XYZ file of C-alpha atoms in Angstrom:
754
model
C 1.409 -30.412 -25.119
C 4.869 -29.706 -26.582
C 3.728 -26.203 -27.633
C 2.448 -25.446 -24.128
C 5.767 -26.579 -22.650
C 7.895 -24.553 -25.057
C 5.761 -21.436 -24.564
C 6.452 -21.541 -20.838
C 10.157 -22.271 -21.260
C 10.591 -19.461 -23.796
C 8.591 -16.992 -21.685
C 10.563 -17.797 -18.544
C 13.855 -17.493 -20.430
C 12.953 -14.111 -21.896
C 11.710 -12.766 -18.579
C 14.840 -13.930 -16.761
C 16.867 -12.106 -19.404
C 15.213 -8.761 -18.687
C 14.602 -8.939 -14.941
C 17.741 -7.059 -13.931
C 17.663 -4.677 -16.883
C 14.175 -3.479 -16.056
C 15.331 -2.250 -12.663
C 16.375 1.380 -12.741
C 13.808 2.296 -15.384
C 10.552 2.614 -13.457
C 11.257 4.533 -10.277
C 12.643 7.774 -8.902
C 16.082 8.294 -7.392
C 15.668 10.988 -4.740
C 15.029 10.125 -1.088
C 11.601 11.046 0.344
C 11.075 11.552 4.073
C 9.862 7.975 4.415
C 11.379 5.108 2.427
C 9.412 1.807 2.476
C 11.491 -1.261 3.373
C 9.163 -4.011 4.644
C 5.670 -2.662 3.991
C 3.130 -5.413 3.351
C 0.354 -5.325 5.984
C -1.044 -3.008 8.662
C 1.473 -4.392 11.172
C 4.310 -5.419 8.835
C 5.319 -1.847 8.146
C 8.991 -0.903 8.508
C 10.506 2.232 7.002
C 13.780 4.114 6.712
C 13.084 7.683 7.803
C 15.160 10.818 7.367
C 18.576 11.434 5.834
C 20.921 9.605 8.237
C 22.887 6.895 6.330
C 21.222 3.474 6.269
C 24.033 1.830 8.234
C 23.841 4.376 11.045
C 20.097 4.517 11.668
C 17.439 2.067 12.857
C 14.438 1.293 10.652
C 11.183 2.389 12.273
C 7.614 1.128 12.460
C 5.109 2.822 10.192
C 2.567 2.349 12.977
C 4.120 4.367 15.786
C 7.609 5.258 14.509
C 9.173 2.938 17.110
C 12.314 0.957 16.364
C 12.064 -2.290 14.398
C 15.716 -3.264 14.694
C 17.143 -4.786 11.530
C 20.856 -5.181 10.823
C 22.546 -5.857 7.503
C 26.284 -6.445 7.081
C 28.576 -7.107 4.154
C 32.010 -8.488 4.981
C 34.439 -7.828 2.146
C 37.994 -9.155 2.362
C 37.570 -9.410 6.171
C 36.377 -5.786 6.490
C 32.871 -5.305 7.924
C 30.424 -2.815 6.393
C 27.093 -1.983 8.031
C 24.489 -1.108 5.387
C 21.335 -1.472 7.518
C 20.564 -0.532 11.120
C 22.645 1.160 13.801
C 24.482 -1.679 15.581
C 27.030 -0.626 18.161
C 28.921 -2.107 21.109
C 30.828 -0.372 23.909
C 30.162 2.987 22.322
C 31.567 2.050 18.931
C 29.828 1.257 15.665
C 29.840 -2.236 14.248
C 31.471 -1.914 10.864
C 32.115 0.920 8.478
C 29.273 2.897 6.927
C 29.405 2.363 3.157
C 28.735 5.055 0.609
C 25.327 4.851 -1.036
C 26.229 4.615 -4.689
C 22.737 4.292 -6.186
C 19.194 4.484 -4.899
C 15.797 3.931 -6.464
C 12.179 3.553 -5.378
C 9.635 1.823 -7.588
C 6.035 0.982 -6.734
C 7.031 -2.411 -5.285
C 10.774 -2.167 -4.633
C 13.353 -0.083 -2.797
C 16.846 -0.572 -4.189
C 20.132 0.538 -2.620
C 23.614 -0.032 -3.998
C 26.379 0.367 -1.410
C 30.061 0.706 -2.185
C 31.849 -1.664 0.200
C 35.504 -1.344 -0.769
C 36.044 -3.168 -4.035
C 32.535 -4.636 -4.017
C 29.179 -3.082 -4.801
C 26.396 -4.564 -2.681
C 22.936 -4.184 -4.178
C 20.192 -4.571 -1.558
C 16.602 -4.767 -2.819
C 13.578 -4.675 -0.528
C 10.734 -6.254 -2.518
C 7.198 -5.801 -1.221
C 5.016 -7.656 -3.741
C 1.664 -6.160 -4.731
C -0.404 -8.961 -6.260
C -3.916 -7.504 -6.580
C -5.225 -10.320 -8.766
C -3.980 -13.212 -6.621
C -5.502 -13.264 -3.158
C -3.113 -15.931 -1.902
C -0.012 -13.929 -2.719
C -1.705 -10.643 -1.834
C -2.480 -11.903 1.671
C 0.968 -13.356 2.400
C 2.390 -11.082 5.150
C 5.990 -11.499 4.039
C 8.557 -9.447 2.123
C 11.800 -10.231 0.351
C 15.264 -8.806 0.820
C 17.748 -9.755 -1.873
C 21.473 -9.033 -1.889
C 23.701 -9.166 -4.972
C 27.438 -8.519 -4.643
C 29.661 -7.629 -7.574
C 33.267 -6.511 -7.970
C 33.580 -2.839 -8.887
C 37.309 -2.903 -9.659
C 37.680 -6.076 -11.718
C 39.520 -7.868 -8.928
C 38.406 -10.946 -6.978
C 37.006 -10.336 -3.489
C 35.844 -12.647 -0.723
C 32.346 -11.672 0.428
C 29.937 -12.717 3.176
C 26.568 -11.091 3.908
C 24.418 -11.057 7.050
C 20.932 -10.128 8.263
C 19.333 -10.145 11.710
C 16.098 -9.053 13.397
C 15.377 -8.465 17.082
C 12.251 -8.747 19.224
C 11.552 -5.065 18.616
C 9.568 -6.262 15.614
C 7.070 -7.603 18.174
C 6.784 -4.676 20.564
C 8.280 -1.327 21.408
C 8.079 -2.309 25.101
C 11.431 -4.095 25.263
C 10.711 -5.366 28.794
C 8.261 -7.892 27.371
C 9.240 -11.541 27.306
C 9.406 -13.548 24.124
C 9.948 -17.134 23.064
C 11.463 -18.449 19.859
C 12.524 -21.435 17.823
C 14.543 -22.351 14.752
C 13.355 -25.068 12.410
C 15.621 -26.550 9.746
C 14.653 -28.885 6.936
C 15.782 -29.620 3.410
C 13.367 -26.912 2.230
C 13.669 -24.108 4.772
C 15.558 -22.590 7.674
C 13.184 -20.473 9.728
C 13.482 -18.356 12.869
C 10.124 -17.838 14.618
C 9.685 -15.497 17.592
C 6.659 -14.239 19.499
C 5.572 -12.483 22.690
C 4.690 -14.476 25.787
C 1.927 -14.216 26.764
C -0.098 -13.429 23.638
C -2.905 -10.839 23.786
C -5.262 -11.746 20.956
C -6.638 -8.831 18.916
C -4.915 -6.326 21.204
C -2.678 -3.490 20.088
C -0.578 -0.873 21.809
C 0.063 2.323 19.900
C -0.570 0.644 16.519
C 1.687 -2.337 17.342
C -0.056 -5.706 17.547
C 0.372 -7.742 20.750
C 0.121 -11.245 19.322
C 1.265 -13.351 16.396
C 4.680 -14.445 15.191
C 7.587 -12.737 13.476
C 9.616 -14.695 10.948
C 13.065 -14.556 9.398
C 13.762 -17.274 6.857
C 16.052 -18.520 4.089
C 16.282 -21.478 1.751
C 19.144 -23.853 2.673
C 22.135 -23.665 0.373
C 25.884 -23.964 0.488
C 27.418 -21.262 2.672
C 24.225 -20.449 4.626
C 24.589 -20.394 8.411
C 22.228 -19.273 11.166
C 22.154 -18.480 14.874
C 19.998 -17.137 17.683
C 22.026 -15.410 20.409
C 22.651 -12.015 21.992
C 23.478 -9.115 19.712
C 27.154 -8.878 20.609
C 27.617 -12.617 20.215
C 26.126 -12.997 16.730
C 27.264 -9.678 15.278
C 30.701 -9.932 16.821
C 31.036 -13.532 15.692
C 30.151 -12.688 12.118
C 32.578 -9.766 12.179
C 35.365 -12.096 13.264
C 34.658 -15.219 11.212
C 32.204 -14.351 8.455
C 29.804 -17.107 9.463
C 27.422 -18.188 12.249
C 27.490 -21.395 14.306
C 24.077 -22.976 13.491
C 22.829 -22.921 17.093
C 19.851 -21.433 18.909
C 19.985 -19.934 22.393
C 17.149 -21.457 24.453
C 17.190 -18.907 27.288
C 13.832 -17.239 26.625
C 13.875 -13.732 28.028
C 12.930 -10.082 27.604
C 13.481 -8.385 24.269
C 16.202 -6.142 25.742
C 17.901 -8.817 27.880
C 21.136 -9.221 25.893
C 19.018 -8.463 22.812
C 18.411 -11.896 21.257
C 19.017 -11.672 17.494
C 17.555 -13.945 14.839
C 20.319 -14.065 12.295
C 21.453 -15.534 8.988
C 24.712 -15.333 7.046
C 25.742 -16.404 3.572
C 29.319 -16.935 2.392
C 29.498 -15.995 -1.283
C 33.124 -17.048 -1.602
C 35.417 -15.227 -4.005
C 33.510 -13.155 -6.537
C 34.433 -11.209 -9.650
C 31.099 -11.203 -11.491
C 27.709 -10.451 -9.870
C 26.661 -13.122 -7.385
C 23.312 -14.894 -7.539
C 20.816 -13.084 -5.281
C 20.900 -14.006 -1.605
C 17.233 -13.938 -0.581
C 15.796 -13.510 2.912
C 12.122 -13.576 3.903
C 10.822 -11.327 6.670
C 7.273 -11.579 7.955
C 4.785 -10.876 10.712
C 1.633 -12.980 10.860
C -1.155 -13.736 13.283
C -4.132 -16.060 13.457
C -6.901 -15.194 13.723
C -6.266 -11.870 12.036
C -9.569 -10.033 12.521
C -12.384 -10.031 15.037
C -15.582 -9.139 13.167
C -18.919 -8.743 14.924
C -22.319 -8.183 13.328
C -25.708 -8.773 14.936
C -23.982 -9.810 18.138
C -22.191 -12.703 16.451
C -18.420 -12.571 16.588
C -16.236 -14.107 13.855
C -12.535 -14.763 14.159
C -11.320 -14.401 10.589
C -8.060 -15.689 9.116
C -5.872 -14.400 6.306
C -6.753 -15.849 2.904
C -3.400 -17.557 2.340
C -4.151 -20.002 5.148
C -6.708 -21.673 2.864
C -3.775 -22.838 0.733
C -1.105 -23.799 3.279
C -1.156 -26.065 6.308
C 1.360 -23.938 8.236
C 3.231 -20.669 8.064
C 6.430 -22.645 7.452
C 4.868 -24.105 4.300
C 3.740 -20.637 3.236
C 7.201 -19.142 3.753
C 8.837 -22.027 1.887
C 6.464 -21.351 -1.018
C 7.173 -17.626 -0.755
C 10.944 -18.093 -0.964
C 10.694 -20.551 -3.840
C 8.370 -18.098 -5.614
C 11.042 -15.370 -5.602
C 11.814 -15.348 -9.345
C 8.133 -15.192 -10.233
C 7.574 -12.462 -7.643
C 10.373 -10.316 -9.097
C 8.936 -10.698 -12.588
C 5.482 -9.741 -11.323
C 6.883 -6.781 -9.365
C 8.720 -5.479 -12.429
C 5.559 -5.912 -14.463
C 3.487 -3.947 -11.949
C 6.138 -1.216 -11.733
C 6.466 -0.833 -15.484
C 2.751 -0.824 -16.245
C 2.079 1.785 -13.570
C 4.925 4.069 -14.540
C 4.065 4.025 -18.233
C 0.439 4.888 -17.494
C 1.201 7.598 -14.945
C 4.028 9.146 -16.977
C 1.594 9.833 -19.790
C 0.175 12.445 -17.415
C 3.569 13.658 -16.168
C 6.754 12.373 -14.577
C 5.869 14.258 -11.393
C 2.540 12.458 -11.309
C 4.288 9.113 -11.756
C 6.328 9.842 -8.622
C 3.145 10.308 -6.589
C 1.665 7.015 -7.739
C 4.936 5.165 -7.130
C 5.315 6.315 -3.533
C 1.659 5.722 -2.739
C 1.471 2.117 -3.959
C 2.942 0.168 -1.034
C 1.586 2.563 1.559
C -1.958 1.959 0.332
C -1.730 -1.752 -0.468
C -0.200 -2.569 2.915
C -3.237 -1.307 4.814
C -5.584 -4.104 3.768
C -5.937 -7.741 4.764
C -7.875 -10.331 2.757
C -9.678 -12.634 5.182
C -11.937 -15.688 5.309
C -14.253 -17.085 7.958
C -14.278 -20.527 9.524
C -17.213 -22.718 8.499
C -19.385 -24.841 10.746
C -17.145 -27.798 9.864
C -14.168 -26.021 11.408
C -12.496 -25.435 8.040
C -11.611 -22.112 6.518
C -14.266 -20.977 4.049
C -12.526 -19.627 0.943
C -15.873 -18.542 -0.515
C -16.549 -16.084 2.336
C -13.981 -13.410 1.576
C -13.885 -9.979 3.185
C -11.245 -7.270 3.038
C -10.466 -5.070 6.033
C -8.533 -1.823 6.114
C -6.508 -0.510 9.101
C -4.718 0.966 11.088
C -6.590 4.168 11.897
C -9.829 2.499 12.850
C -11.347 -0.353 10.839
C -12.766 0.183 7.346
C -13.116 3.893 7.899
C -15.326 5.167 5.097
C -13.279 8.327 4.652
C -10.146 6.244 3.981
C -12.021 3.855 1.683
C -13.414 6.745 -0.361
C -10.067 8.493 -0.613
C -8.265 5.300 -1.692
C -10.998 4.126 -4.095
C -9.041 5.249 -7.203
C -6.169 2.929 -6.214
C -8.442 -0.098 -5.893
C -10.279 0.734 -9.119
C -6.902 0.891 -10.882
C -5.419 -2.295 -9.403
C -8.456 -4.546 -8.894
C -11.973 -3.225 -8.196
C -12.928 -6.604 -6.723
C -10.874 -5.656 -3.674
C -13.017 -2.548 -3.241
C -16.190 -4.640 -3.413
C -14.882 -6.998 -0.754
C -13.902 -4.010 1.388
C -17.392 -2.539 1.275
C -19.036 -5.856 2.185
C -18.143 -5.894 5.911
C -19.637 -2.415 6.340
C -22.754 -3.345 4.398
C -23.175 -6.601 6.296
C -22.807 -4.816 9.620
C -25.604 -2.421 8.719
C -27.803 -5.289 7.577
C -27.240 -7.466 10.640
C -26.286 -5.182 13.491
C -29.806 -4.421 14.590
C -28.887 -0.775 15.083
C -31.241 1.050 12.762
C -29.678 4.119 11.186
C -30.667 5.924 8.040
C -27.063 6.717 7.194
C -23.709 4.953 6.882
C -21.547 4.677 9.989
C -18.044 6.105 9.826
C -16.236 2.806 10.417
C -16.434 -0.679 11.941
C -14.375 0.033 15.019
C -11.922 2.419 16.562
C -9.023 -0.029 16.922
C -7.715 -2.386 14.262
C -8.036 -5.428 14.121
C -11.253 -5.311 16.152
C -14.125 -4.812 13.711
C -16.705 -5.086 16.451
C -18.955 -2.204 15.496
C -18.676 1.553 15.125
C -19.126 2.296 18.856
C -18.194 5.950 19.100
C -18.383 6.705 15.381
C -22.178 6.562 15.436
C -22.061 9.651 17.621
C -19.860 11.618 15.270
C -21.542 14.290 13.115
C -20.241 12.767 9.869
C -23.287 10.900 8.611
C -23.516 12.804 5.328
C -19.794 12.373 4.731
C -19.839 8.596 5.237
C -23.067 8.030 3.309
C -21.731 10.024 0.366
C -18.464 8.088 0.550
C -20.276 4.751 0.397
C -22.477 5.798 -2.509
C -19.671 7.271 -4.628
C -17.349 4.323 -3.996
C -20.166 1.949 -4.988
C -20.922 3.930 -8.138
C -17.229 3.916 -9.109
C -17.121 0.158 -8.569
C -20.164 -0.419 -10.791
C -18.890 1.879 -13.539
C -15.517 0.125 -13.542
C -16.852 -3.425 -13.574
C -20.412 -3.330 -14.854
C -21.324 -5.583 -11.937
C -24.393 -4.256 -10.102
C -24.776 -7.196 -7.703
C -23.626 -5.261 -4.655
C -26.496 -2.797 -4.962
C -29.086 -5.277 -6.236
C -28.458 -7.540 -3.250
C -28.723 -4.617 -0.834
C -31.340 -2.500 -2.559
C -33.191 -1.586 0.630
C -30.049 -0.331 2.360
C -28.969 1.764 -0.587
C -32.431 3.248 -0.940
C -32.402 4.191 2.744
C -29.037 5.849 2.288
C -30.184 7.625 -0.863
C -33.205 8.963 0.991
C -30.844 10.296 3.653
C -28.812 12.054 0.974
C -31.976 13.472 -0.533
C -32.993 14.917 2.831
C -29.604 16.287 3.888
C -27.235 16.829 0.963
C -28.050 20.427 0.106
C -27.990 21.778 3.641
C -25.367 19.856 5.689
C -25.894 22.082 8.726
C -23.347 21.305 11.452
C -22.249 18.007 9.909
C -18.527 17.902 9.362
C -15.642 16.213 7.610
C -12.133 15.680 8.940
C -10.514 18.123 6.540
C -13.532 20.439 6.687
C -12.931 21.057 10.372
C -9.258 21.810 9.716
C -10.174 24.053 6.799
C -12.445 26.050 9.059
C -15.932 25.272 7.771
C -18.072 25.180 10.917
C -21.437 24.736 9.204
C -22.942 24.177 5.766
C -19.623 22.973 4.367
C -19.929 23.542 0.617
C -17.487 20.758 -0.283
C -19.443 18.302 1.871
C -22.679 19.366 0.201
C -21.081 18.653 -3.176
C -20.310 15.106 -2.124
C -23.875 14.470 -1.029
C -25.405 15.987 -4.167
C -23.138 14.064 -6.551
C -23.679 10.852 -4.569
C -27.436 11.287 -4.925
C -27.151 11.656 -8.699
C -24.817 8.657 -8.828
C -27.508 6.578 -7.127
C -30.073 7.736 -9.669
C -27.729 6.722 -12.475
C -27.282 3.282 -10.904
C -31.045 2.822 -10.844
C -31.140 3.692 -14.528
C -28.453 1.090 -15.176
C -30.687 -1.438 -13.425
C -33.626 -0.416 -15.589
C -35.400 1.251 -12.682
C -36.874 4.722 -12.354
C -34.389 7.030 -10.659
C -35.951 10.276 -11.849
C -36.986 11.472 -8.400
C -33.417 11.269 -7.143
C -31.975 12.600 -10.399
C -34.288 15.609 -10.499
C -33.561 16.408 -6.863
C -29.810 16.199 -7.425
C -30.035 18.509 -10.443
C -32.074 21.005 -8.463
C -29.602 20.849 -5.574
C -26.666 21.385 -7.934
C -28.274 24.536 -9.315
C -29.093 25.836 -5.829
C -25.588 25.001 -4.612
C -24.031 27.330 -7.167
C -26.081 30.212 -5.754
C -25.665 29.301 -2.074
C -21.890 28.805 -2.426
C -21.358 31.956 -4.465
C -18.266 33.875 -3.415
C -16.156 36.728 -4.606
C -13.519 34.220 -5.704
C -14.308 30.610 -6.615
C -16.855 29.114 -4.243
C -17.197 29.761 -0.525
C -16.032 27.331 2.158
C -19.502 27.577 3.729
C -22.762 29.068 2.591
C -23.035 32.804 3.059
C -19.339 33.388 3.671
C -18.537 35.045 0.359
C -15.081 36.136 1.521
C -13.901 32.555 1.920
C -13.113 29.815 -0.615
C -12.704 26.049 -0.794
C -10.882 23.939 -3.378
C -14.110 21.890 -3.626
C -12.236 18.728 -4.560
C -15.438 16.674 -4.404
C -16.325 18.181 -7.774
C -13.979 15.516 -9.126
C -16.684 12.895 -8.580
C -18.943 14.732 -11.032
C -16.345 14.282 -13.765
C -15.292 10.807 -12.614
C -18.792 9.328 -12.477
C -20.054 11.384 -15.429
C -23.012 12.645 -13.391
C -23.072 15.871 -15.438
C -24.448 18.077 -12.677
C -22.194 21.094 -13.094
C -21.526 23.247 -16.163
C -18.053 23.894 -17.499
C -18.181 27.416 -16.069
C -17.925 25.935 -12.566
C -14.705 24.132 -13.449
C -13.291 27.217 -15.165
C -13.959 29.173 -11.996
C -12.134 26.550 -9.934
C -9.155 26.683 -12.305
C -8.717 30.414 -11.702
C -8.938 29.819 -7.951
C -6.288 27.087 -8.027
C -3.671 29.014 -9.999
C -4.048 32.063 -7.751
C -3.701 30.266 -4.409
C -1.153 27.484 -4.784
C 1.774 27.458 -2.347
C 5.251 25.930 -2.597
C 4.122 22.480 -1.489
C 0.518 22.399 -2.527
C -2.930 23.853 -2.776
C -4.515 24.693 0.608
C -7.841 23.032 1.325
C -9.396 26.470 1.685
C -8.867 30.104 2.555
C -8.952 29.474 6.302
C -5.969 27.151 6.445
C -2.604 26.408 4.876
C -3.078 22.662 5.413
C -3.464 20.370 2.447
C -3.661 16.699 1.460
C -1.909 15.228 -1.569
C -4.826 12.971 -2.463
C -7.383 15.775 -2.342
C -5.015 17.932 -4.377
C -4.992 15.297 -7.111
C -8.800 15.220 -6.981
C -8.619 18.985 -7.508
C -6.172 18.451 -10.381
C -8.887 16.318 -11.966
C -11.267 19.252 -11.608
C -8.823 21.678 -13.260
C -10.068 22.811 -16.684
C -6.677 22.745 -18.399
C -3.432 20.761 -18.376
C -1.331 23.711 -17.210
C -3.341 24.119 -14.013
C -3.472 20.363 -13.483
C 0.306 20.038 -13.778
C 0.894 23.022 -11.504
C -1.011 21.256 -8.722
C 0.732 17.939 -9.340
C 4.147 19.593 -9.354
C 3.506 21.170 -5.948
C 2.410 17.828 -4.499
C 5.539 16.169 -5.904
C 7.725 18.932 -4.451
C 6.518 17.895 -1.021
C 7.537 14.244 -1.310
C 10.915 15.226 -2.800
C 11.741 18.270 -0.680
C 9.383 18.228 2.285
C 10.731 18.418 5.799
C 9.049 15.371 7.353
C 11.000 12.262 8.342
C 7.973 9.965 8.285
C 5.876 7.881 5.909
C 3.875 10.143 3.611
C 1.376 12.012 5.834
C -2.186 12.539 4.706
C -2.171 16.154 5.944
C 0.654 18.682 5.893
C 1.322 22.411 5.626
C 1.348 23.642 2.038
C 3.668 26.565 2.825
C 6.233 25.060 5.168
C 6.252 21.545 3.748
C 5.878 19.825 7.101
C 3.192 17.866 8.940
C 1.726 19.945 11.742
C -0.971 17.471 12.809
C 0.088 14.459 14.904
C -0.673 10.895 13.870
C -1.473 11.484 10.202
C 1.453 9.593 8.666
C 1.192 6.309 6.783
C -2.500 6.448 5.883
C -4.091 4.607 2.942
C -5.890 7.807 1.902
C -2.915 8.671 -0.333
C -4.380 6.154 -2.786
C -6.463 9.085 -3.954
C -3.482 10.223 -6.042
C -4.504 7.505 -8.508
C -7.561 9.600 -9.365
C -6.224 10.794 -12.709
C -5.501 7.216 -13.797
C -9.160 6.241 -13.403
C -10.842 9.497 -14.353
C -11.841 7.952 -17.647
C -13.320 4.705 -16.395
C -13.784 3.485 -19.929
C -10.041 3.130 -20.380
C -8.964 1.927 -16.956
C -6.694 -1.143 -16.892
C -9.105 -2.780 -14.468
C -11.543 -5.384 -15.771
C -14.921 -6.572 -14.598
C -14.828 -9.366 -12.069
C -17.225 -10.638 -9.457
C -15.233 -13.682 -8.429
C -13.714 -13.318 -4.965
C -11.219 -16.116 -5.271
C -11.169 -19.776 -6.015
C -8.784 -21.991 -7.881
C -5.711 -23.547 -6.404
C -4.130 -20.236 -5.505
C -7.168 -18.064 -4.924
C -6.455 -15.932 -7.947
C -9.015 -13.808 -9.716
C -8.964 -12.048 -13.020
C -9.766 -8.467 -12.110
C -7.495 -5.469 -12.175
C -3.824 -5.487 -13.087
C -3.534 -9.260 -13.264
C -0.544 -10.695 -15.069
C -2.306 -10.973 -18.414
C -4.267 -7.755 -17.873
C -1.002 -5.860 -17.447
C 1.015 -7.494 -20.234
C 2.907 -5.272 -22.583
C 1.489 -3.797 -25.737
C 3.486 -2.391 -28.601
C 2.073 1.000 -27.664
C 3.837 0.556 -24.316
C 7.050 -0.413 -26.075
C 7.191 2.752 -28.132
C 5.896 5.161 -25.521
C 8.320 8.116 -25.117
C 8.925 7.255 -21.461
C 10.145 3.817 -22.478
C 12.398 5.169 -25.178
C 14.531 7.155 -22.749
C 17.429 5.003 -23.945
C 17.460 3.243 -27.291
C 18.955 -0.007 -26.037
C 15.842 -0.659 -23.960
C 13.667 -1.295 -27.000
C 14.776 -4.917 -27.296
C 14.121 -5.464 -23.592
C 10.537 -4.292 -23.904
C 9.883 -6.331 -27.020
C 11.128 -9.385 -25.107
C 8.848 -8.419 -22.215
C 5.866 -8.141 -24.539
C 6.535 -11.524 -26.146
C 7.214 -13.335 -22.875
C 4.224 -11.852 -21.064
C 1.949 -12.763 -23.953
C 3.261 -16.308 -24.027
C 2.626 -16.739 -20.318
C -0.903 -15.459 -20.723
C -1.565 -17.831 -23.622
C -0.186 -20.676 -21.552
């Protein structure tokens, strides 16, 4: 017992020693067009866009780019500085705009340091990614921490402030809202919501029900208030504190702009202050409407199986801050070390993609016949552009394989169950489970779309990747009849797609017999045959057909340069990124000469910001480019493609979350509504190309335990340091970090042994 206790104490001590030092090591320091601030769920998605200073610009929703008003002040020696939002009154700004002294983005954190007179104010937006703990993963809350420190050696009196408005609930500021403030020994919490509530309804990717939260732990110097914007902001400007009252005049969002505010008086500081931590969240219950076979389920977020109320969950969340920071640093470091072994440019892509992808899923449970939440019935849903769209699942599969393949399995289940129970007999996989998130009520219009081959290939390849990563074949064994039906569809249609299309195929100008689409179907068919072999079954019919198709494809797609965009059009070409699946799944359908041919095509046609999808367009997608980089036959070509993709996120012209489609020449998005998609998870493709060495581990457990954790993916122990990590060249960018990483290795190992 004493050894167990000392292991935990020593581990916690070592980790607390390195928490601050690790920051600044595992991110990039330039400003992309979209900077994630509060990005944790499909509807909790707030970003800083463009180059206007933070204190002179409103954060915007990742859903529709509407304002989600958020104000942050630092008051230093009675002088007000505005470091977040664009607060103004009577035509004048509230506060001075501080200089941004330092900036960094990691996979889980966005860190600003503002120079506010003689004080540096470090503001960290922490969006935890906890792929191996479904309770923490499903919590729809984020942290904001503020640390103030003297930059001139003198003592300074400092107060800090944060407020939210009802614009977090709706862009229609005429809507009425209600609110409350609860205060206990464990929590101070502002709660606000629309009245009336419109369950499961959205307007322009903004949800019309649920509650927004702004919370803090009580401590000396903390004050709070709900009142109009001029009252609370002006009062803080004058006094440095709030009056601990709540306006009870419920009204429209824009009627004197009710603000839900907190302040903290740090007193006189010379050394860095302890972090001031705020929680921001947006939750709803039920979260998802899921219908199969005419039976509708109202599903709740997983964390509700562990907490009796959102207040309890937020109290836990705030008290979990130190652990969350340690876990975030661990995730950031593990990812950056792995990705930097490919290249620093590649690491940048994976860093920026992480929160954008992870925030698009929700882990849910059903309600049992006894009226209690059923933690054993777990499903994962992806939004916002439709529900569980197979194209987005396929594109993001590398991210889920890297972080925790169990999440991918649970994401495929709702689609599989719908096909099994819906009573709508199709021989192929539907595109999605609904047009509007969070209503997973069936693929209404998608069944009419000519994308059957695309979606069936997506399902089969994602399933094969899951099985190869985990060794768990249960998903296909339990649904053998469905998968056979889908394989038979691939067998009948893969070689000659006809007029079937893909989203990017249409943009790339492939009206019929899309060669890249045919590749997907052929490789998916061989992947199914390989799965049958894994199960000890005879897959030779499917394997032989796939091999024959692959040989015929090379002749049908023959072109003067590379391979044609569509059969018979020898003057065109396609980047044929679906060839990546042949290497990824080790299906072995195509000879090395095919990949050599693609390499020559890539180097001859790359533009400033990327590799066009084909000869008929200048449009590209970062995730498909990285698939193509995996196809490239040599490191030089691979890095050329990655460098162009990284140039876009560093120098592109778009003030928006990373779009899934943009122009490879001009560096701007020319297609509306393509920003903030989970498809960018495809940039993780190179990290999982060799499935034998992925950090993910086999796991078929969907939860359980007191916190719903599971052991797959980059769990805490799975991502602990190794001495190889410690002495990797990326780590040794400064010699004094060696001790930090040795401490991290020891402390992480101790926690795992505990």
